[in-house]
Coordinates of C-alpha atoms and ligand atoms in Angstrom, one line a residue:
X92 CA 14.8 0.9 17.6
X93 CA 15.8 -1.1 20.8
X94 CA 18.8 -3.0 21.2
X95 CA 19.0 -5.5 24.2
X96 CA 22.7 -6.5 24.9
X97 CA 23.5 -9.3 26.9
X98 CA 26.7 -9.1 27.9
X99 CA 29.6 -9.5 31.2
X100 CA 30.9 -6.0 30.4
X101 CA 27.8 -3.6 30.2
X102 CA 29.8 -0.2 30.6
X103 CA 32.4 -1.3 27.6
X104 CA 29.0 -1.5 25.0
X105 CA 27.6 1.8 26.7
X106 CA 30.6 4.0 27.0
X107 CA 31.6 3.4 23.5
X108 CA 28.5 4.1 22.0
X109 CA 27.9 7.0 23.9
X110 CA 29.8 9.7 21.6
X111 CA 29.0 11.1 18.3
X112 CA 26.5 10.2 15.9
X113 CA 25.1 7.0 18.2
X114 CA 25.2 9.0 21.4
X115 CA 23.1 11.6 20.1
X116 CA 20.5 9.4 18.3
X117 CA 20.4 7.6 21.9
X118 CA 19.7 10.9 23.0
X119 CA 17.5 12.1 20.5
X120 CA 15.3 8.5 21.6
X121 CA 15.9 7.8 18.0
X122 CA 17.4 4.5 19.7
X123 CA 17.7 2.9 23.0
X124 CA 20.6 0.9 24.2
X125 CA 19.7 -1.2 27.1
X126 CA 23.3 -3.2 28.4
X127 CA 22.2 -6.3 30.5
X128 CA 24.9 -7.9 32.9
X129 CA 24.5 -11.6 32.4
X130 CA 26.1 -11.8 35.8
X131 CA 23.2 -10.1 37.6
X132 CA 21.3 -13.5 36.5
X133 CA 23.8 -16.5 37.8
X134 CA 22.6 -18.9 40.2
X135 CA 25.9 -19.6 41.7
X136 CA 27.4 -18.2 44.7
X137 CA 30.5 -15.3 44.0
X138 CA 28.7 -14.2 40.6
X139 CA 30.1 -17.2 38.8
X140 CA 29.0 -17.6 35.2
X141 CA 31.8 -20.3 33.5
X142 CA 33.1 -23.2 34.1
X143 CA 34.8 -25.8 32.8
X144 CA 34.0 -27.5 28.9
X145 CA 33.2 -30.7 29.4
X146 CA 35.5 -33.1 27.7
X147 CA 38.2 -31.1 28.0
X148 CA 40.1 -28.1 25.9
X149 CA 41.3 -24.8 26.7
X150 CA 39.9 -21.8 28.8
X151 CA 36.4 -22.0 30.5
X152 CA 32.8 -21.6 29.0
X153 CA 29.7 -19.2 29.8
X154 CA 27.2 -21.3 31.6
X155 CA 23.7 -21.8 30.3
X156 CA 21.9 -20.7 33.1
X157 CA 22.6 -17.2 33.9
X158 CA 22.9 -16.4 29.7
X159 CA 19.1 -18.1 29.6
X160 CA 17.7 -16.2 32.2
X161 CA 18.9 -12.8 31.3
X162 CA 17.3 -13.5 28.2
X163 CA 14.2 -14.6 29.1
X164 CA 14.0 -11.3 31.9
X165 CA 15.0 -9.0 28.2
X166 CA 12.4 -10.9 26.1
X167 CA 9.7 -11.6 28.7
X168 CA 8.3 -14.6 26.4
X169 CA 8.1 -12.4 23.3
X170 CA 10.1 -13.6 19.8
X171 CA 12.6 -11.4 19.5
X172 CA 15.2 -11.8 16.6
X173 CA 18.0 -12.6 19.2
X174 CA 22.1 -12.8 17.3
X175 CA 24.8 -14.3 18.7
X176 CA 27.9 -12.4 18.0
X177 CA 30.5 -15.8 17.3
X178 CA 33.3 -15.9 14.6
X179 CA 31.4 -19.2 13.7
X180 CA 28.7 -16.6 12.1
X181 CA 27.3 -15.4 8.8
X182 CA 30.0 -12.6 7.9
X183 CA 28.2 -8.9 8.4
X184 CA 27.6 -6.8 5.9
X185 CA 26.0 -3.9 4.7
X186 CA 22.9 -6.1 4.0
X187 CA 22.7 -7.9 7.4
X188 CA 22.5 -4.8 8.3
X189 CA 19.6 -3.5 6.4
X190 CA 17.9 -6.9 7.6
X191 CA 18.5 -5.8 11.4
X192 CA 17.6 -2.1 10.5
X193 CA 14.1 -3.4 10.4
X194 CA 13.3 -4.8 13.9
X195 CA 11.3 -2.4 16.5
X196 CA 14.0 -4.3 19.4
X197 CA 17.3 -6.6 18.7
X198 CA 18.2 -8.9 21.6
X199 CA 22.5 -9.2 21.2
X200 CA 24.2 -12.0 23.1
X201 CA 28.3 -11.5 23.9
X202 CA 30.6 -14.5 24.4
X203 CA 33.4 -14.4 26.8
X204 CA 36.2 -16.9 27.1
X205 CA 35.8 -20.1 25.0
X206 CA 32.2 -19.1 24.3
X207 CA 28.9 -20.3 25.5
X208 CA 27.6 -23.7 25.9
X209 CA 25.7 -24.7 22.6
X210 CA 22.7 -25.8 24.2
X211 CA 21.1 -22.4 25.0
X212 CA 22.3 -21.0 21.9
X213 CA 19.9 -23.0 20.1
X214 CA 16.9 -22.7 22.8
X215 CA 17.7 -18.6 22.0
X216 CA 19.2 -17.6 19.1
X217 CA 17.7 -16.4 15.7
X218 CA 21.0 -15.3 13.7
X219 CA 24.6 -16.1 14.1
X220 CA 27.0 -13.2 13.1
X221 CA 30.7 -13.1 12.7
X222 CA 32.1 -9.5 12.2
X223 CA 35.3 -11.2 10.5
X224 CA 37.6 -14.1 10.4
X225 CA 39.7 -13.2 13.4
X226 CA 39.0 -14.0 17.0
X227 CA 38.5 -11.2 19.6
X228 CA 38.0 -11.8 23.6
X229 CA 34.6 -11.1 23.3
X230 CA 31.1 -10.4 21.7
X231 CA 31.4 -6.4 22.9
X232 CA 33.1 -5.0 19.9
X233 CA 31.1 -7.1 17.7
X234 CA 28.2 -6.1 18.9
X235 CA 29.4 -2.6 18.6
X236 CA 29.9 -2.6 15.2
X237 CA 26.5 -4.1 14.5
X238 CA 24.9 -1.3 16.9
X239 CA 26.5 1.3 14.7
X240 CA 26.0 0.0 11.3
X241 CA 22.3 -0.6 11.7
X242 CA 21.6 2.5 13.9
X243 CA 22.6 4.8 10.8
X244 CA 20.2 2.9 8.9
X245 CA 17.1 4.3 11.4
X246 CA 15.7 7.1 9.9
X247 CA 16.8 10.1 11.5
X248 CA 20.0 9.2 12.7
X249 CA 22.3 10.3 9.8
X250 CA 21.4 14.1 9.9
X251 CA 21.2 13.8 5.9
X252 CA 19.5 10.3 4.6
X253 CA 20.7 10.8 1.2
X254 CA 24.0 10.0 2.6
X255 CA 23.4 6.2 3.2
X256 CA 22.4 6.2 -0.7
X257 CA 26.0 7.0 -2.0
X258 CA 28.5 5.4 0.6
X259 CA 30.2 1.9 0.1
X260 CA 28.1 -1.0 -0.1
X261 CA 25.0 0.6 -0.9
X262 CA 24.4 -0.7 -4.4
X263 CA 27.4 -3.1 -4.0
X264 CA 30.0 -0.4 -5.3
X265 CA 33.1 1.2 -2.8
X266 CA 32.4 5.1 -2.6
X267 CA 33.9 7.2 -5.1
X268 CA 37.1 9.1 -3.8
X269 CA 36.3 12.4 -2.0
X270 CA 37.6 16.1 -1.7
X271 CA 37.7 19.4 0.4
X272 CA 39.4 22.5 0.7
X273 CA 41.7 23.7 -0.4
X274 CA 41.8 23.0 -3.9
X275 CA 45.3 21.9 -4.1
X276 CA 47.1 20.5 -1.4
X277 CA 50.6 19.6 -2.1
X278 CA 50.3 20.3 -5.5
X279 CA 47.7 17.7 -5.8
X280 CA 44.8 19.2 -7.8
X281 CA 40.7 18.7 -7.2
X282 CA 39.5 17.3 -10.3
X283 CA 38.4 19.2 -12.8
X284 CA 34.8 18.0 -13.0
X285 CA 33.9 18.5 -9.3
X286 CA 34.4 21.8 -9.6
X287 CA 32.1 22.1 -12.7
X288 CA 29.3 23.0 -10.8
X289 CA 27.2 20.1 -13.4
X290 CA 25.6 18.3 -11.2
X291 CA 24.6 15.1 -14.3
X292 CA 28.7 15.2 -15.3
X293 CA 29.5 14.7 -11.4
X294 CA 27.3 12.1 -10.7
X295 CA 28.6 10.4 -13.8
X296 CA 32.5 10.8 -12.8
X297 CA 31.4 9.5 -9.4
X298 CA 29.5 6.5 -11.0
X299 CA 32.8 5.1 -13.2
X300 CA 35.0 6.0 -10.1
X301 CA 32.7 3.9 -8.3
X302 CA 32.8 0.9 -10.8
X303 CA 36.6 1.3 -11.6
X304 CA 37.9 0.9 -7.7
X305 CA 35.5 -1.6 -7.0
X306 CA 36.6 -3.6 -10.0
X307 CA 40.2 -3.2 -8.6
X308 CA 39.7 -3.6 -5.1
X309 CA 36.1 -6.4 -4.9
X310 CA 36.3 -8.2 -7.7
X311 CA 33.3 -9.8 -6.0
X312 CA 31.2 -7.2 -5.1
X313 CA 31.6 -5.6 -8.8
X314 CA 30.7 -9.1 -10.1
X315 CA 27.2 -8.8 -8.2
X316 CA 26.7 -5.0 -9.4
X317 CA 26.9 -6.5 -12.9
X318 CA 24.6 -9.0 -12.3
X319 CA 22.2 -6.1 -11.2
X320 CA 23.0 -4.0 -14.3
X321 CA 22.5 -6.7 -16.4
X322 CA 19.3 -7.6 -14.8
X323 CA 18.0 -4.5 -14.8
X324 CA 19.3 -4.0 -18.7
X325 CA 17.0 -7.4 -19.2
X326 CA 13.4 -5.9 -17.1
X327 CA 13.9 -2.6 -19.1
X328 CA 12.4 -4.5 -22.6
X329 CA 8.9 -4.2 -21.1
X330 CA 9.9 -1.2 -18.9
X331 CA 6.2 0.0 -17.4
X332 CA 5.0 -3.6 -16.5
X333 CA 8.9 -4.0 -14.3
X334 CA 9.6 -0.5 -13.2
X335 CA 9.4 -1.9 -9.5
X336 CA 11.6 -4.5 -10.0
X337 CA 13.9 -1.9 -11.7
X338 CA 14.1 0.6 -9.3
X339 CA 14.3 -1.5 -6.3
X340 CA 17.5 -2.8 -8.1
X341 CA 18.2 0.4 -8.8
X342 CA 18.1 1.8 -5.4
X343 CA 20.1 -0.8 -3.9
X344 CA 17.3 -2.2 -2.5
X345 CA 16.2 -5.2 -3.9
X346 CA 18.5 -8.5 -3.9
X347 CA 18.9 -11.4 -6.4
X348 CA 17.1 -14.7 -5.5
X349 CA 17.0 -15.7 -8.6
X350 CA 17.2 -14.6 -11.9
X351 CA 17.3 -15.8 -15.7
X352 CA 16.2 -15.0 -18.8
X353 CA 12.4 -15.6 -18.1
X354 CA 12.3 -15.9 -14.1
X355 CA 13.3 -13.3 -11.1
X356 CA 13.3 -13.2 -7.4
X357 CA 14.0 -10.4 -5.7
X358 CA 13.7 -9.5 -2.2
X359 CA 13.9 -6.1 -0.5
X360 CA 15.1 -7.1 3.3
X361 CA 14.1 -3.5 4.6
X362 CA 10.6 -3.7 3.5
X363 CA 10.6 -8.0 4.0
X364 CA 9.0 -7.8 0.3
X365 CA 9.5 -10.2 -2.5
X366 CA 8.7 -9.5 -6.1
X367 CA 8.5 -12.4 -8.3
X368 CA 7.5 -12.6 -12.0
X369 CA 7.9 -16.8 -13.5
X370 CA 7.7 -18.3 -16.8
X371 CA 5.2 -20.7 -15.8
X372 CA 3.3 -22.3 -12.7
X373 CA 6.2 -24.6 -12.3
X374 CA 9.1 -22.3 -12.5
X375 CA 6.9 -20.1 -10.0
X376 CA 6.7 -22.9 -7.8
X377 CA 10.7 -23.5 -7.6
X378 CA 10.9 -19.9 -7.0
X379 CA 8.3 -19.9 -4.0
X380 CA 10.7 -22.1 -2.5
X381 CA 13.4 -19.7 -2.7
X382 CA 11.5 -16.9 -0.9
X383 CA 13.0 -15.8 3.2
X384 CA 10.7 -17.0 6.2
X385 CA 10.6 -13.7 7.3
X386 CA 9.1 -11.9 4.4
X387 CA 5.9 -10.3 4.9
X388 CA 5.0 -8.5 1.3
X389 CA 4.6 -10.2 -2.2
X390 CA 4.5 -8.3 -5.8
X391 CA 3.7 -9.7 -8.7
X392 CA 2.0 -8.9 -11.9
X393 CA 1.0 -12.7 -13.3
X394 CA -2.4 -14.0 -11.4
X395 CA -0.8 -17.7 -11.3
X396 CA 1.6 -16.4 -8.8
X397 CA -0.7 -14.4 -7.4
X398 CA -3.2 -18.1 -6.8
X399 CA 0.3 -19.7 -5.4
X400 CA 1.6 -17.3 -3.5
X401 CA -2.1 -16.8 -1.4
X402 CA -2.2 -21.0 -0.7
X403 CA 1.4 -21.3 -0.4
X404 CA 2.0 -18.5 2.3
X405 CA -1.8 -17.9 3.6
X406 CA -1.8 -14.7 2.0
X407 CA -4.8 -12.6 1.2
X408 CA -4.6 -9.8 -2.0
X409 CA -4.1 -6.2 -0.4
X410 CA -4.3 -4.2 -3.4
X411 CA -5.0 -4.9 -7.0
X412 CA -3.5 -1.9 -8.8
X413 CA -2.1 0.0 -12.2
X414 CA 1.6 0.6 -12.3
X415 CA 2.5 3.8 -13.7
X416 CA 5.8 5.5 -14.6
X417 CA 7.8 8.3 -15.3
X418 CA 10.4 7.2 -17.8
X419 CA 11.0 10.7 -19.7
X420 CA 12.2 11.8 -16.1
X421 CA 11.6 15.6 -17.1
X422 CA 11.5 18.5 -14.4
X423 CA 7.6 19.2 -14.4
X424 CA 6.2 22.8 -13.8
X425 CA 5.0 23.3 -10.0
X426 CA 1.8 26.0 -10.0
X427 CA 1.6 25.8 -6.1
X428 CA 4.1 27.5 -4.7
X429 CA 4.3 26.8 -0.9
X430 CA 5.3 22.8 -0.6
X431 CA 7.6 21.6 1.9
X432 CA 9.2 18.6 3.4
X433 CA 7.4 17.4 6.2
X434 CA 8.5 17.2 10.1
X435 CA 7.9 15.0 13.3
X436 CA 5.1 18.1 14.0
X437 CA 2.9 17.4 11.1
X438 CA 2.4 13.6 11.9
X439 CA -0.6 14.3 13.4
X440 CA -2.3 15.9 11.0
X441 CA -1.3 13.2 8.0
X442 CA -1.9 9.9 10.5
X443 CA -5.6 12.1 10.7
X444 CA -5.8 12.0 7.0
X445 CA -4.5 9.0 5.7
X446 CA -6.4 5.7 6.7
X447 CA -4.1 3.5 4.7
X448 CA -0.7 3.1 6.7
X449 CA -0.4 2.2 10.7
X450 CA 0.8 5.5 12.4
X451 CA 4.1 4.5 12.9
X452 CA 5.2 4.2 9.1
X453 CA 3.7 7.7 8.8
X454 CA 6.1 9.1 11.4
X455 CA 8.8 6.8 10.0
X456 CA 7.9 7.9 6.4
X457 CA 7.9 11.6 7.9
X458 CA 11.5 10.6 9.5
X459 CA 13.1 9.5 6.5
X460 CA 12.5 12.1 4.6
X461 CA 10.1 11.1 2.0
X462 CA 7.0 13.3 2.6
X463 CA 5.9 16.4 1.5
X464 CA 3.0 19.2 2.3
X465 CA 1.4 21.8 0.9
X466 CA 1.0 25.1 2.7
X467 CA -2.0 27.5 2.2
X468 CA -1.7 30.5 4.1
X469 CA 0.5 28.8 5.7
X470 CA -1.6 25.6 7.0
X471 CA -1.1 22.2 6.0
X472 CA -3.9 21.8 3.6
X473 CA -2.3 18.4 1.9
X474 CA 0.5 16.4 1.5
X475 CA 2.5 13.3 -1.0
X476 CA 4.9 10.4 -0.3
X477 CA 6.8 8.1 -1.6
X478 CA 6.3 4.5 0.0
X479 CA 9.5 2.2 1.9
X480 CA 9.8 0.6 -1.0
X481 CA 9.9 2.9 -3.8
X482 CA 6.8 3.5 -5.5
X483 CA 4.8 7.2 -4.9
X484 CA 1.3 7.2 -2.6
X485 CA 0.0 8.5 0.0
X486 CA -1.5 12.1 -1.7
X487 CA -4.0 13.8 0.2
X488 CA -5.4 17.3 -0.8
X489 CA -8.5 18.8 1.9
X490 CA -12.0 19.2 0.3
X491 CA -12.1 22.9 0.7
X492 CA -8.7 22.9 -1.3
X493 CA -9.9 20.7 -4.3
X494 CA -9.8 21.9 -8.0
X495 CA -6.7 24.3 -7.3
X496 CA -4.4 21.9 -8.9
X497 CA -2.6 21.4 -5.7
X498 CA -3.0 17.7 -6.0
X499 CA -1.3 18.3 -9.1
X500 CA 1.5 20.3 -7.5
X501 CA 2.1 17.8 -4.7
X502 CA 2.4 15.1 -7.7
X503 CA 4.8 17.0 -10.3
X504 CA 7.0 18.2 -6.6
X505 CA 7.6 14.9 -5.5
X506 CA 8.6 13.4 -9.1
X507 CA 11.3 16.2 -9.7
X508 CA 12.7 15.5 -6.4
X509 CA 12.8 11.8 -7.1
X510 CA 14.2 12.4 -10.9
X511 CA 16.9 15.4 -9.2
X512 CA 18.2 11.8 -7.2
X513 CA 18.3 10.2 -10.7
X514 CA 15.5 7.5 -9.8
X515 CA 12.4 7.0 -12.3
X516 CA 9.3 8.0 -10.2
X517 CA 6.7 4.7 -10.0
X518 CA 3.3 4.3 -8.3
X519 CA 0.5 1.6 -7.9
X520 CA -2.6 3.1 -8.2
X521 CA -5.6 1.2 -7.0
X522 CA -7.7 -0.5 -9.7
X523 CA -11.3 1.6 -9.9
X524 CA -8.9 5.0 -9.1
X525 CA -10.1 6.7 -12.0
X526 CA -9.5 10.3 -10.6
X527 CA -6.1 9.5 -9.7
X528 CA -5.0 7.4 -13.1
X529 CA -6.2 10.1 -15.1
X530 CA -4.1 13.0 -12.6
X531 CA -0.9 10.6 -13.2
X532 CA -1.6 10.3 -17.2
X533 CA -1.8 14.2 -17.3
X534 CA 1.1 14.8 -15.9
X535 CA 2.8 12.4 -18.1
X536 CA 2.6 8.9 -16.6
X537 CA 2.1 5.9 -18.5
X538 CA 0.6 2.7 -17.5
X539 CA 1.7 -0.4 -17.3
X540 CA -0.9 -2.9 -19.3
X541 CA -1.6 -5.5 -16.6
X542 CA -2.4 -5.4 -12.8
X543 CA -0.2 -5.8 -10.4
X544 CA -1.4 -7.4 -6.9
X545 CA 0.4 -6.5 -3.7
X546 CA -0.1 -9.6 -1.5
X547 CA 0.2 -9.8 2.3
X548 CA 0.2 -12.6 5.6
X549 CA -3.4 -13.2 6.3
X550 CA -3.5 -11.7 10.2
Ligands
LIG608 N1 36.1 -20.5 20.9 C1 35.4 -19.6 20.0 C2 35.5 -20.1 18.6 O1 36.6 -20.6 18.3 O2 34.6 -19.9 17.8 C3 35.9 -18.2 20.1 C4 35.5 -17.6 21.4 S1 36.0 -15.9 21.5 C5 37.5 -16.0 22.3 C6 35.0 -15.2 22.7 C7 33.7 -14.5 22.2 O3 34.1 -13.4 21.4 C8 32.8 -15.3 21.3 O4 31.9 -16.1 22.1 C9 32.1 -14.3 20.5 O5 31.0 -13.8 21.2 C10 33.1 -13.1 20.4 N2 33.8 -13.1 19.1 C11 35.1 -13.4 18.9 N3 35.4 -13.2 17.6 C12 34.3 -12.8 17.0 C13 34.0 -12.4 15.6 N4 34.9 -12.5 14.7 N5 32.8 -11.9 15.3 C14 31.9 -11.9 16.3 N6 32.1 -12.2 17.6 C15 33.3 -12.7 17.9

């Protein structure tokens, strides 16, 4: 990912991003920060870029002209989402930055002084974004923070993924409390259960932490996590036919719209996917309404929607498929032995064998951890995935290495390491499939009694 920052003080953004974590993924090309000095782009003689606000006021004002240009030289005519860093913004969050974590580049404009003059904010900017309701001298810091929140978002930059799944803010709850050695420190004692060694009692302990200091300290956050629970508690009475909606909510992925007792609208801002199940052609016409510019992916299982979405958005059906689940969400018996997680070296060989997916959500699939191989004789012979947003795919298994059960390994390996992160393994398998729905009912899937269609902007 490429961040563009426009600012008067390019060495204060680059200097402090340059250390730990950030500096490295800049180094590892995982991201590129490119600092642009607005300055270099003034008109005016001396390197002047403010002047006075007309109408009078305090303080002086960046100019248009040199902020436009350096813009225009980043962007070259192309729409790129472009923010504003301004208190006058939409507060950051952990969302915002999921949102961001998205782009391939992010153009980021600092202020300086009283600001910038309004009119080439709105000839430029996509998204206005406060970092808090204080005033600092300028856009740097701000920008600094968003660089760093949505950087540890790109796959590859936390040296352990699972690690954005647990900390605050990721399913709206505040982190549990944490511990290291030694095991008493002025005669304050670990508790009991993290030393247990059971891994289901931990993750429960962590859980009610989780719920109790968010109670305490975000009233409102822990009012949201409810609205999820109960939500999810609601799509759970017909289980197989809303097991995407569940686990997106369940994964912290998927936000509210709208929801009531017969009507939801969620949208995952990582994937730009909304998921949409109505009452009624009129409900699901209030809820089209409702649905981001920006979103690129529809799900649904009701062929209304699926008629309204199409006209409404110039979509075209991708895929009608079968959703299956894993609900029992028992360990399943591997027979091949040699499967592995999958590095940047064997992109090649799965963008080769897989015709469904543009290369780079292979290697960004490969990056975040979520694909395996299996090995014969220590070759790649085959390999599974799990999909951006959730549900399982992408299994491959070489002619020559066919009725070996390795399919079958590469399935049952990749739903015990989904179940181990206490998830309920999904996929959507493609109507006509037959080979592949009966693989997932014999390892213990059921299916869902509709179709689901996965919708997409007509290119
Ligand atoms: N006069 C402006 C106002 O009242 O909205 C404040 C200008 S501030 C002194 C200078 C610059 O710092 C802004 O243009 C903006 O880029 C940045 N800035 C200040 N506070 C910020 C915040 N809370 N979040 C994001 N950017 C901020």
């Amino acid at each position: 990912m490429k961040f563009h920052v426009l600012t008067l003080f390019p060495e204060m953004v680059l200097s402090g991003l340059r250390s730990s974590i950030i500096g490295r993924a800049a180094e590892k090309k995982l991201i590129a920060i490119d600092a642009v000095n607005i300055r270099d782009y003034t008109k005016e003689r001396h390197g002047k870029v403010d002047d006075y606000p007309y109408g009078g006021g305090a303080g002086m004002l960046m100019q248009a002209q040199p902020v436009y240009d350096a813009w225009q030289a980043v962007t070259g005519g192309r729409k790129l989402r472009t923010v504003y860093l301004t208190p006058q913004g939409e507060p950051f969050t952990q969302k915002t930055a999921a949102r961001l974590a998205g782009e391939e580049e992010l153009v980021l404009i600092c202020g300086h002084y009283e600001g910038i003059d309004e009119r080439v904010l709105e000839e430029t900017v996509t998204d206005f974004i406060s970092i808090g309701d204080y005033v600092l001298t300028g856009g740097e810091l701000a920008a600094m923070v968003v660089i760093d929140a949505v950087s540890r978002l790109v796959p590859g930059v936390l040296s352990n993924d699972a690690s954005a799944e647990t900390e605050s803010f990721y399913n709206d709850l505040l982190e549990y409390p944490q511990y290291s050695r030694p095991e008493v420190w002025r005669e304050k004692k670990v508790p009991d259960v993290l030393l247990s060694g059971d891994h289901r009692k931990i993750a429960a302990w962590r859980l009610e932490q989780s719920k109790e200091r968010t109670r305490r300290i975000r009233p409102d956050l822990y009012e949201k996590y409810m609205d999820k629970e109960r939500l999810i508690c609601r799509l759970s009475k017909a289980k197989r036919e809303n097991i995407h909606m569940i686990e997106s909510l369940h994964r912290g992925k998927g936000e509210i719209l709208y929801a009531d007792e017969e009507n939801v609208l969620l949208y995952d801002p990582g994937c730009r996917l909304c998921m949409i199940s109505a009452k009624n052609r009129e409900m699901g016409q209030k809820l089209l309404l409702l649905i981001p510019k920006d979103t690129v992916l529809f799900v649904t299982s009701q062929s209304f929607l699926n008629e309204l979405i199409c006209s409404g958005f110039s979509c075209e059906v991708y895929h009608e498929c079968v959703q299956v689940c894993y609900p029992q969400r028992q360990s399943l018996p591997v027979r091949h032995k040699d499967i592995r997680l999958l590095g940047p070296e064997d992109a090649e060989y799965v963008i080769t064998h897989y015709h469904m997916g543009e290369p780079e959500y292979i290697r960004e699939r490969i990056q975040s951890r979520a694909m395996y191989g299996a090995f014969v004789e220590g070759e790649l012979k085959g390999f599974v995935g799990s999909h951006d947003e959730g549900s399982m795919g992408m299994l491959f298994v070489e002619d020559s290495c066919r009725e070996r059960g390795i399919g079958a390994s590469l399935e049952a390996y990749n739903i015990n390491r989904i179940c181990e992160r206490g998830f309920t393994p999904y996929a959507h398998i493609i109507v006509g499939n037959d080979v592949s729905l009966s693989l997932q009912r014999k390892l213990g899937l059921y299916a869902s009694s509709g179709t689901i269609w996965w919708l997409g902007k007509k290119e």
